[in-house]
Coordinates of C-alpha atoms (C1' of nucleotides) in Angstrom, one line a residue:
Chain A
M1 CA -40.1 -4.7 3.3
Y2 CA -36.9 -3.2 1.9
S3 CA -36.5 -1.0 -1.0
L4 CA -33.2 -0.8 -2.7
L5 CA -31.7 1.2 -5.6
V6 CA -28.8 0.1 -7.7
A7 CA -26.8 2.5 -9.8
D8 CA -24.8 0.7 -12.3
D9 CA -24.3 1.2 -15.9
H10 CA -23.8 -2.6 -16.8
P11 CA -27.3 -4.0 -17.5
L12 CA -25.9 -7.5 -17.1
F13 CA -24.8 -6.8 -13.5
R14 CA -28.1 -5.2 -12.7
D15 CA -29.9 -8.3 -14.0
A16 CA -27.7 -10.6 -12.0
L17 CA -28.2 -8.6 -8.9
H18 CA -32.0 -8.6 -9.6
A19 CA -31.9 -12.3 -9.7
V20 CA -29.9 -12.7 -6.4
V21 CA -32.2 -10.3 -4.6
S22 CA -35.5 -11.6 -5.7
A23 CA -34.4 -15.2 -5.0
G24 CA -32.7 -14.5 -1.7
L25 CA -34.4 -11.5 -0.1
A26 CA -38.0 -11.7 0.5
D27 CA -40.1 -8.6 0.3
T28 CA -37.6 -6.5 -1.4
Q29 CA -38.0 -4.0 -4.3
L30 CA -35.0 -3.4 -6.4
F31 CA -35.0 -0.2 -8.4
E32 CA -32.4 0.6 -11.1
T33 CA -30.7 3.3 -12.7
D34 CA -27.5 3.6 -14.9
N35 CA -26.1 6.8 -13.9
L36 CA -25.7 9.2 -10.9
A37 CA -28.0 12.0 -11.9
G38 CA -30.8 9.4 -12.4
A39 CA -30.0 7.9 -8.9
I40 CA -30.2 11.4 -7.4
H41 CA -33.4 12.2 -9.1
F42 CA -34.8 8.9 -8.0
I43 CA -33.9 9.3 -4.4
E44 CA -35.4 12.7 -4.2
A45 CA -38.7 11.3 -5.6
H46 CA -38.9 8.3 -3.4
D47 CA -38.0 8.7 0.4
G48 CA -38.7 5.2 1.5
L49 CA -35.3 4.0 0.2
D50 CA -33.3 1.9 2.4
L51 CA -30.0 1.5 0.6
L52 CA -28.2 2.6 -2.5
L53 CA -25.9 0.3 -4.2
L54 CA -23.5 2.5 -6.1
D55 CA -21.1 1.4 -8.9
L56 CA -17.8 3.4 -9.1
S57 CA -17.6 3.6 -12.7
L58 CA -20.7 5.4 -13.7
P59 CA -20.7 7.6 -16.9
D60 CA -21.2 10.7 -15.0
A61 CA -19.3 9.9 -11.8
E62 CA -15.8 8.5 -12.0
G63 CA -14.4 6.8 -8.9
L64 CA -15.5 8.1 -5.5
E65 CA -16.8 11.3 -6.7
G66 CA -20.2 10.0 -7.0
L67 CA -20.1 8.8 -3.3
K68 CA -18.9 12.2 -2.2
T69 CA -21.7 13.9 -4.0
L70 CA -24.4 11.6 -2.5
R71 CA -23.0 12.0 1.0
T72 CA -23.3 15.7 0.9
H73 CA -26.6 15.7 -1.1
C74 CA -28.5 13.2 1.0
P75 CA -26.4 12.0 4.0
W76 CA -29.4 10.2 5.4
L77 CA -29.3 7.5 2.8
P78 CA -27.0 4.5 3.4
V79 CA -24.8 3.9 0.4
A80 CA -22.9 0.7 -0.3
I81 CA -20.3 0.5 -3.0
V82 CA -20.3 -2.1 -5.6
S83 CA -17.1 -2.2 -7.6
A84 CA -14.8 -4.3 -9.8
H85 CA -11.9 -2.8 -8.0
Q86 CA -9.8 -4.7 -5.5
E87 CA -7.6 -2.1 -3.9
R88 CA -7.5 -2.2 -0.1
Q89 CA -7.0 1.6 0.1
L90 CA -10.1 2.1 -2.1
V91 CA -12.3 0.4 0.3
L92 CA -10.9 2.4 3.2
D93 CA -11.5 5.6 1.3
A94 CA -15.1 4.6 0.6
I95 CA -15.8 3.9 4.2
T96 CA -14.0 7.0 5.2
L97 CA -16.5 8.9 3.0
G98 CA -19.4 7.3 4.9
A99 CA -20.2 4.3 2.7
V100 CA -21.8 1.5 4.8
G101 CA -20.3 -1.3 2.8
Y102 CA -18.0 -2.3 0.0
I103 CA -18.9 -5.3 -2.3
P104 CA -16.5 -6.4 -5.0
K105 CA -18.3 -7.5 -8.1
S106 CA -16.4 -10.9 -7.9
T107 CA -18.3 -11.7 -4.7
P108 CA -20.1 -15.1 -5.0
R109 CA -23.8 -15.2 -4.9
E110 CA -24.4 -16.4 -1.4
Q111 CA -21.8 -14.1 0.1
L112 CA -23.3 -11.1 -1.8
L113 CA -26.7 -12.0 -0.2
A114 CA -25.1 -12.2 3.2
A115 CA -23.4 -8.9 2.7
L116 CA -26.7 -7.3 1.6
T117 CA -28.4 -8.8 4.7
Q118 CA -25.7 -7.6 7.0
I119 CA -25.9 -4.0 5.6
L120 CA -29.6 -3.8 5.7
Q121 CA -29.6 -4.9 9.3
G122 CA -27.5 -1.9 10.1
Q123 CA -24.0 -3.6 10.1
L124 CA -21.1 -2.8 7.8
Y125 CA -19.8 -5.1 5.3
L126 CA -16.2 -5.1 4.1
P127 CA -14.7 -7.8 1.9
A128 CA -12.7 -9.9 4.2
D129 CA -10.3 -11.2 1.6
I130 CA -9.2 -7.8 0.5
M131 CA -9.0 -6.4 3.9
R132 CA -7.2 -9.3 5.4
R133 CA -4.3 -8.8 3.0
P134 CA -1.4 -7.1 4.7
P135 CA -1.6 -3.3 4.3
P136 CA 1.3 -1.6 2.5
P137 CA 4.0 -0.7 4.8
N138 CA 3.4 3.0 4.3
A139 CA -0.1 2.8 5.3
A140 CA 0.7 4.4 8.5
R141 CA 1.4 7.7 6.5
S142 CA -2.4 8.0 5.9
L143 CA -3.2 8.2 9.6
S144 CA -4.8 11.3 10.9
A145 CA -3.1 11.2 14.2
V146 CA 0.5 11.6 13.1
P147 CA 2.4 13.1 15.8
A148 CA 4.9 15.7 14.4
E149 CA 7.9 13.8 15.6
K150 CA 8.8 12.9 12.1
Q151 CA 10.4 16.4 11.7
M152 CA 14.1 16.7 11.9
R153 CA 14.8 13.6 10.2
L154 CA 15.9 15.5 7.2
A155 CA 17.9 17.9 9.3
R156 CA 20.0 15.0 10.5
L157 CA 21.4 14.2 7.1
T158 CA 24.8 15.4 6.5
D159 CA 25.8 17.9 3.6
K160 CA 27.1 15.1 1.4
Q161 CA 24.0 13.0 2.1
Q162 CA 21.8 15.9 1.2
D163 CA 23.7 16.4 -2.0
V164 CA 23.2 12.8 -2.9
L165 CA 19.5 13.0 -2.1
R166 CA 19.0 15.8 -4.3
Y167 CA 20.5 13.9 -7.3
M168 CA 18.4 10.9 -6.3
A169 CA 15.4 13.0 -6.5
Q170 CA 16.4 13.9 -10.1
G171 CA 16.1 10.4 -11.1
M172 CA 19.9 9.7 -11.2
S173 CA 21.4 6.4 -10.6
N174 CA 24.1 5.8 -8.3
K175 CA 26.7 5.7 -11.1
Q176 CA 25.4 9.0 -12.5
I177 CA 25.7 10.6 -9.0
A178 CA 29.2 9.2 -8.6
R179 CA 30.2 10.8 -11.8
E180 CA 28.5 14.0 -11.1
L181 CA 30.2 14.3 -7.5
S182 CA 33.6 12.9 -8.7
I183 CA 33.4 10.0 -6.2
A184 CA 33.3 6.2 -6.3
E185 CA 29.9 4.5 -6.8
T186 CA 30.6 2.5 -3.7
T187 CA 30.7 5.7 -1.9
V188 CA 27.5 6.9 -3.3
K189 CA 25.9 3.6 -2.1
T190 CA 27.2 4.2 1.3
H191 CA 25.6 7.6 1.3
V192 CA 22.3 6.1 0.0
S193 CA 22.3 3.5 2.7
A194 CA 22.7 6.2 5.4
I195 CA 20.0 8.3 3.9
L196 CA 17.6 5.3 3.8
R197 CA 18.4 4.5 7.4
K198 CA 18.0 8.0 8.7
L199 CA 14.8 8.6 6.8
G200 CA 13.4 5.3 7.7
A201 CA 12.9 4.5 4.0
T202 CA 12.8 1.1 2.4
S203 CA 14.1 2.2 -1.1
R204 CA 15.3 5.1 -2.8
V205 CA 11.9 6.0 -4.2
H206 CA 10.5 5.8 -0.9
A207 CA 13.2 8.1 0.4
I208 CA 12.4 10.7 -2.2
V209 CA 8.7 10.4 -1.5
I210 CA 9.6 11.1 2.3
A211 CA 11.9 14.0 1.3
S212 CA 9.5 15.7 -0.9
E213 CA 6.7 15.4 1.7
E214 CA 9.1 17.0 4.4
E215 CA 10.2 19.8 2.2
L216 CA 13.9 19.3 1.8
P217 CA 15.3 22.8 1.5
H218 CA 16.1 23.6 -2.2
S219 CA 16.1 20.1 -2.8
F220 CA 14.5 19.9 -6.2
A221 CA 16.3 22.8 -7.8
K222 CA 17.1 22.0 -11.4
R223 CA 20.6 22.5 -12.7
Chain B
M1 CA -11.1 -25.1 18.7
Y2 CA -10.1 -21.5 18.8
S3 CA -7.5 -19.9 20.8
L4 CA -7.5 -16.3 21.7
L5 CA -5.3 -14.0 23.5
V6 CA -6.5 -10.8 25.1
A7 CA -4.0 -8.0 25.8
D8 CA -5.5 -5.6 28.3
D9 CA -4.3 -4.1 31.5
H10 CA -7.8 -4.0 33.2
P11 CA -8.3 -7.2 35.1
L12 CA -12.1 -6.4 35.4
F13 CA -12.5 -6.2 31.6
R14 CA -10.4 -9.4 31.1
D15 CA -12.6 -11.3 33.6
A16 CA -15.8 -9.9 31.8
L17 CA -14.4 -11.1 28.5
H18 CA -13.6 -14.4 29.9
A19 CA -17.1 -14.8 31.1
V20 CA -18.6 -14.1 27.7
V21 CA -16.3 -16.3 25.8
S22 CA -16.6 -19.2 27.9
A23 CA -20.3 -18.9 28.1
G24 CA -20.8 -18.4 24.4
L25 CA -17.9 -19.8 22.4
A26 CA -17.6 -23.5 22.8
D27 CA -14.1 -25.0 22.5
T28 CA -12.3 -21.7 22.9
Q29 CA -9.2 -21.1 25.0
L30 CA -8.7 -17.5 26.2
F31 CA -5.2 -16.5 27.3
E32 CA -4.5 -13.2 28.9
T33 CA -1.8 -10.5 29.2
D34 CA -1.6 -7.1 30.6
N35 CA 1.0 -5.6 28.3
L36 CA 2.4 -5.5 24.8
A37 CA 5.8 -7.1 25.6
G38 CA 3.9 -10.1 27.3
A39 CA 1.7 -10.4 24.3
I40 CA 4.6 -10.7 21.8
H41 CA 6.4 -13.1 24.0
F42 CA 3.3 -15.3 24.1
I43 CA 2.8 -15.1 20.5
E44 CA 6.3 -16.2 19.8
A45 CA 5.9 -19.1 22.1
H46 CA 2.5 -20.3 20.9
D47 CA 1.8 -20.5 17.2
G48 CA -1.7 -21.9 17.2
L49 CA -3.2 -18.5 18.1
D50 CA -6.3 -17.5 16.0
L51 CA -6.7 -13.9 17.2
L52 CA -5.4 -11.2 19.3
L53 CA -7.7 -8.9 21.2
L54 CA -5.6 -5.8 21.7
D55 CA -6.5 -2.9 23.9
L56 CA -5.3 0.5 22.9
S57 CA -4.2 1.7 26.2
L58 CA -1.6 -0.7 27.4
P59 CA 1.1 0.6 29.7
D60 CA 3.9 -0.2 27.1
A61 CA 2.0 0.9 24.1
E62 CA 0.1 4.0 23.6
G63 CA -2.6 4.1 21.0
L64 CA -2.1 2.5 17.7
E65 CA 1.5 2.1 18.2
G66 CA 1.2 -1.4 19.6
L67 CA -0.9 -2.5 16.6
K68 CA 1.8 -1.1 14.3
T69 CA 4.5 -3.0 16.1
L70 CA 2.5 -6.2 16.0
R71 CA 1.5 -6.0 12.4
T72 CA 5.2 -5.6 11.4
H73 CA 6.2 -8.2 13.9
C74 CA 3.9 -11.0 13.2
P75 CA 1.7 -10.0 10.3
W76 CA 0.2 -13.4 10.0
L77 CA -1.7 -13.0 13.3
P78 CA -5.2 -11.4 13.0
V79 CA -5.5 -8.5 15.5
A80 CA -8.7 -7.1 16.6
I81 CA -8.8 -3.8 18.6
V82 CA -10.7 -3.6 21.9
S83 CA -11.0 0.0 23.0
A84 CA -13.0 2.4 25.1
H85 CA -12.5 5.1 22.4
Q86 CA -15.5 5.9 20.0
E87 CA -13.9 8.1 17.3
R88 CA -14.8 7.1 13.8
Q89 CA -11.4 8.0 12.5
L90 CA -9.6 5.8 15.0
V91 CA -11.5 2.8 13.8
L92 CA -10.5 3.7 10.3
D93 CA -7.0 4.1 11.2
A94 CA -6.9 0.7 12.9
I95 CA -8.3 -1.0 10.0
T96 CA -5.9 0.7 7.8
L97 CA -3.0 -0.7 9.8
G98 CA -4.3 -4.0 9.3
A99 CA -6.7 -4.7 12.1
V100 CA -9.4 -7.2 11.5
G101 CA -11.9 -5.7 13.8
Y102 CA -12.7 -2.9 16.2
I103 CA -14.8 -3.7 19.3
P104 CA -15.8 -0.8 21.6
K105 CA -15.8 -1.8 25.1
S106 CA -19.3 -0.5 25.5
T107 CA -20.5 -3.4 23.2
P108 CA -23.3 -5.2 24.8
R109 CA -22.6 -8.9 25.6
E110 CA -24.5 -10.6 22.8
Q111 CA -23.2 -8.3 20.1
L112 CA -19.7 -8.8 21.5
L113 CA -20.1 -12.5 21.0
A114 CA -21.4 -12.0 17.4
A115 CA -18.5 -9.8 16.6
L116 CA -16.0 -12.3 17.8
T117 CA -17.7 -15.1 15.9
Q118 CA -17.7 -12.9 12.8
I119 CA -14.1 -12.2 13.1
L120 CA -13.1 -15.8 13.9
Q121 CA -14.9 -16.8 10.7
G122 CA -12.7 -14.6 8.7
Q123 CA -14.9 -11.5 8.3
L124 CA -14.2 -8.1 9.6
Y125 CA -16.1 -6.4 12.4
L126 CA -16.7 -2.8 12.6
P127 CA -19.0 -1.1 15.2
A128 CA -22.0 -0.1 13.1
D129 CA -23.2 2.7 15.4
I130 CA -19.9 4.4 15.2
M131 CA -19.3 3.9 11.5
R132 CA -22.8 5.0 10.5
R133 CA -22.4 8.3 12.1
P134 CA -21.9 10.9 9.4
P135 CA -18.1 11.4 8.6
P136 CA -16.5 14.7 9.4
P137 CA -16.7 17.1 6.3
N138 CA -13.0 17.1 6.0
A139 CA -12.8 13.4 5.6
A140 CA -12.1 13.7 2.0
R141 CA -8.8 15.3 2.7
S142 CA -7.3 11.9 3.5
L143 CA -8.2 10.3 0.3
S144 CA -5.7 8.8 -2.0
A145 CA -7.7 8.2 -5.1
V146 CA -8.9 11.5 -6.2
P147 CA -10.7 10.9 -9.5
A148 CA -9.3 12.5 -12.6
E149 CA -11.1 15.0 -14.7
K150 CA -8.9 16.3 -17.6
Q151 CA -5.8 14.4 -18.7
M152 CA -2.4 15.3 -20.0
R153 CA -1.1 14.5 -23.4
L154 CA 1.5 12.5 -21.5
A155 CA 2.5 9.6 -23.6
R156 CA -0.9 8.0 -23.3
L157 CA -0.5 5.5 -20.4
T158 CA -3.4 3.0 -20.1
D159 CA -5.5 3.0 -17.0
K160 CA -3.5 0.1 -15.3
Q161 CA -0.3 1.6 -16.2
Q162 CA -1.4 4.9 -14.4
D163 CA -2.5 3.0 -11.5
V164 CA 0.9 1.2 -11.3
L165 CA 2.7 4.6 -11.8
R166 CA 0.7 6.1 -8.9
Y167 CA 1.8 3.4 -6.6
M168 CA 5.4 3.8 -7.9
A169 CA 5.2 7.5 -7.0
Q170 CA 4.3 6.5 -3.5
G171 CA 7.6 4.6 -3.1
M172 CA 6.2 1.2 -3.4
S173 CA 8.2 -1.8 -4.8
N174 CA 6.9 -4.1 -7.6
K175 CA 6.0 -6.8 -5.0
Q176 CA 4.0 -4.3 -3.0
I177 CA 2.2 -3.0 -5.9
A178 CA 1.4 -6.4 -7.1
R179 CA -0.3 -7.2 -3.6
E180 CA -2.0 -3.8 -3.7
L181 CA -3.6 -4.6 -7.1
S182 CA -3.9 -8.3 -6.6
I183 CA -1.9 -9.2 -9.6
A184 CA 1.5 -11.0 -10.0
E185 CA 4.8 -9.2 -9.6
T186 CA 5.6 -10.1 -13.2
T187 CA 2.7 -8.3 -14.4
V188 CA 3.7 -5.3 -12.4
K189 CA 7.0 -5.5 -14.1
T190 CA 5.4 -5.7 -17.4
H191 CA 3.6 -2.5 -16.7
V192 CA 6.7 -0.7 -15.3
S193 CA 8.5 -1.5 -18.5
A194 CA 5.8 -0.1 -20.6
I195 CA 5.8 3.1 -18.5
L196 CA 9.4 3.6 -18.8
R197 CA 9.3 3.1 -22.5
K198 CA 6.4 5.5 -23.0
L199 CA 7.8 8.1 -20.7
G200 CA 11.2 7.7 -22.1
A201 CA 12.7 7.1 -18.6
T202 CA 15.7 5.1 -17.7
S203 CA 14.6 4.0 -14.3
R204 CA 11.4 4.0 -12.0
V205 CA 12.8 7.1 -10.2
H206 CA 13.3 8.8 -13.6
A207 CA 9.8 8.0 -14.6
I208 CA 8.4 9.4 -11.3
V209 CA 10.3 12.6 -11.8
I210 CA 9.1 12.9 -15.4
A211 CA 5.6 12.2 -14.3
S212 CA 5.7 14.8 -11.7
E213 CA 7.0 17.4 -14.0
E214 CA 4.3 16.6 -16.6
E215 CA 1.7 17.1 -13.8
L216 CA 0.3 13.6 -13.7
P217 CA -2.9 14.2 -12.0
H218 CA -3.2 13.0 -8.4
S219 CA 0.0 11.1 -8.5
F220 CA 1.5 12.6 -5.4
A221 CA -1.7 12.7 -3.4
K222 CA -1.2 12.5 0.3
R223 CA -2.3 9.3 1.9
Chain C
dC1 C1' 46.0 13.6 23.2
dG2 C1' 41.7 10.6 22.6
dC3 C1' 37.2 10.6 20.7
dA4 C1' 33.5 11.3 17.6
dC5 C1' 31.9 12.1 13.2
dC6 C1' 32.3 12.3 8.4
dC7 C1' 34.0 11.1 3.9
dT8 C1' 36.1 7.8 1.3
dC9 C1' 36.4 3.2 -0.8
dA10 C1' 36.3 -1.6 -0.8
dT11 C1' 34.5 -6.7 -0.7
dC12 C1' 30.9 -10.1 -0.3
dC13 C1' 26.2 -11.2 -0.8
dC14 C1' 21.4 -11.0 -1.5
dT15 C1' 17.4 -8.6 -3.3
dT16 C1' 15.0 -5.8 -6.5
dG17 C1' 14.5 -3.7 -11.0
dG18 C1' 14.4 -4.0 -15.8
dT19 C1' 14.6 -6.3 -20.5
dA20 C1' 13.4 -9.8 -23.8
dG21 C1' 10.5 -13.1 -25.5
dG22 C1' 6.6 -15.7 -25.5
dA23 C1' 1.7 -16.8 -24.6
dG24 C1' -3.2 -17.1 -23.1
dA25 C1' -7.7 -14.5 -22.3
dC26 C1' -10.6 -10.9 -23.1
dG27 C1' -13.2 -7.2 -25.3
dC28 C1' -13.7 -4.1 -29.0
dC29 C1' -14.1 -3.0 -33.8
dA30 C1' -14.0 -3.1 -38.6
Chain D
dT1 C1' -14.9 -13.4 -38.6
dG2 C1' -10.0 -11.8 -37.8
dG3 C1' -7.2 -8.4 -36.1
dC4 C1' -5.8 -5.3 -32.3
dG5 C1' -4.8 -3.7 -27.9
dT6 C1' -4.9 -4.5 -22.9
dC7 C1' -4.2 -7.3 -19.2
dT8 C1' -2.5 -11.2 -17.4
dC9 C1' 1.6 -14.4 -16.4
dC10 C1' 5.7 -17.0 -17.3
dT11 C1' 11.0 -18.1 -17.9
dA12 C1' 15.6 -16.4 -18.1
dC13 C1' 19.1 -13.2 -17.8
dC14 C1' 21.7 -9.2 -16.5
dA15 C1' 22.2 -4.9 -14.3
dA16 C1' 21.3 -1.9 -10.3
dG17 C1' 20.1 -1.3 -5.6
dG18 C1' 20.9 -2.1 -1.0
dG19 C1' 22.9 -4.4 3.5
dA20 C1' 26.8 -5.6 6.4
dT21 C1' 31.2 -4.9 7.6
dG22 C1' 35.9 -3.0 7.7
dA23 C1' 39.2 0.4 7.2
dG24 C1' 42.0 4.7 6.2
dG25 C1' 42.2 9.6 6.4
dG26 C1' 40.2 14.1 7.6
dT27 C1' 38.2 17.5 10.9
dG28 C1' 36.8 19.5 15.2
dC29 C1' 36.4 19.4 20.1
dG30 C1' 37.0 18.5 25.1

DNA sequence: CGCACCCTCATCCCTTGGTAGGAGACGCCA
DNA sequence: TGGCGTCTCCTACCAAGGGATGAGGGTGCG
């Protein structure tokens, strides 16, 4: 006998979920609420709850804020995210915060049932189609165990390269930088290529992001 | 007919895995190697491979480095991590890097079989006992998507446009953003054009500079 | 002196970025 | 109901970015 609570402000979705659960999960009660405050209130009043299905776009909880609140408020309650969003990173963030599953609203009926079953049995559920997509190449930046070997990459830039990088960071094109420094555009490109190579960047935007993270000295001074 | 490759430098563990697979997974070949270089060599020579089981302490690949290498080298090959480590964050990092599963070496025989089956069917497998442990309180620090509260009078970007802008500010190309949001690259271009027009920018870099100056919320959040 | 490094500029070539225009689907609202 | 805005996707085209390579001239150093 499981008892679930779904917190979602779309009545239609709640109905659909209700239909799926009552058809597929025997001996299961499904309670409903359409906002976070109501969910917390319900949780405090009923302690037999097995799982909370939490939508990410509640009127009183935008994004993962609601999950954060719940995890600090009642960490004993398993929470699975139910959302229309398909971003890989969002799924990871939810799990990081302690969610026990992430169910896209586009999940077909029988797979949704399988996901719920899996979660209720103590496993985790992650949407395979989203997670199997290749991660963005900069995913490694989010890792916790980043050894501090990354430093000194900036220091290896020559003076002219740092000049060019500064102008890049102000949004200038190669042509503008060339005018500003009174050199040919091809020369600027050469510098840019060297910068990308030394920083391990894949584009000029990427290079700027890396530079800003590593605090290029007086790099973003306005002129 | 599945074909697996296990990369682990402990012969005893390879033997144990062999026993489990041959007893529980019909029609499955299990190949073996004891280092990363050998694994890559094997992968390049055999393209029917369904899954790589990668240990995290190979002689020529410390920690997640090996996974990183493999993901960039042959992103089409699903990789599941097999490790003695039990840290929650390590599991998350592995998934972030594109692993399709994480199997602790302490996993009991039948559960290991279930995990392999689940992964081979296209699902992800995460160790429930580790992941269900409460996350460390500072987990929120690594989040990328910090919800917004108050907005700027910035030239009124739509939600999707702000999404795109955030990814732009992280250095992603249009193609990468498209993958991340599960939309076509042309759509991303449409959004980018709209962003540039609304911000009065002349290029994507310019747009990012403007956005950062106007304090676009959580646009430069660390990931 | 030779050598390494940097700045300069060039050419070829391919990829990415950005614009323009059109179009279908959806939801919202008067 | 019709209009409006957003999101989606397309084709086509041109500009900009970036890689690869070569090469001349400058400086500093052993």
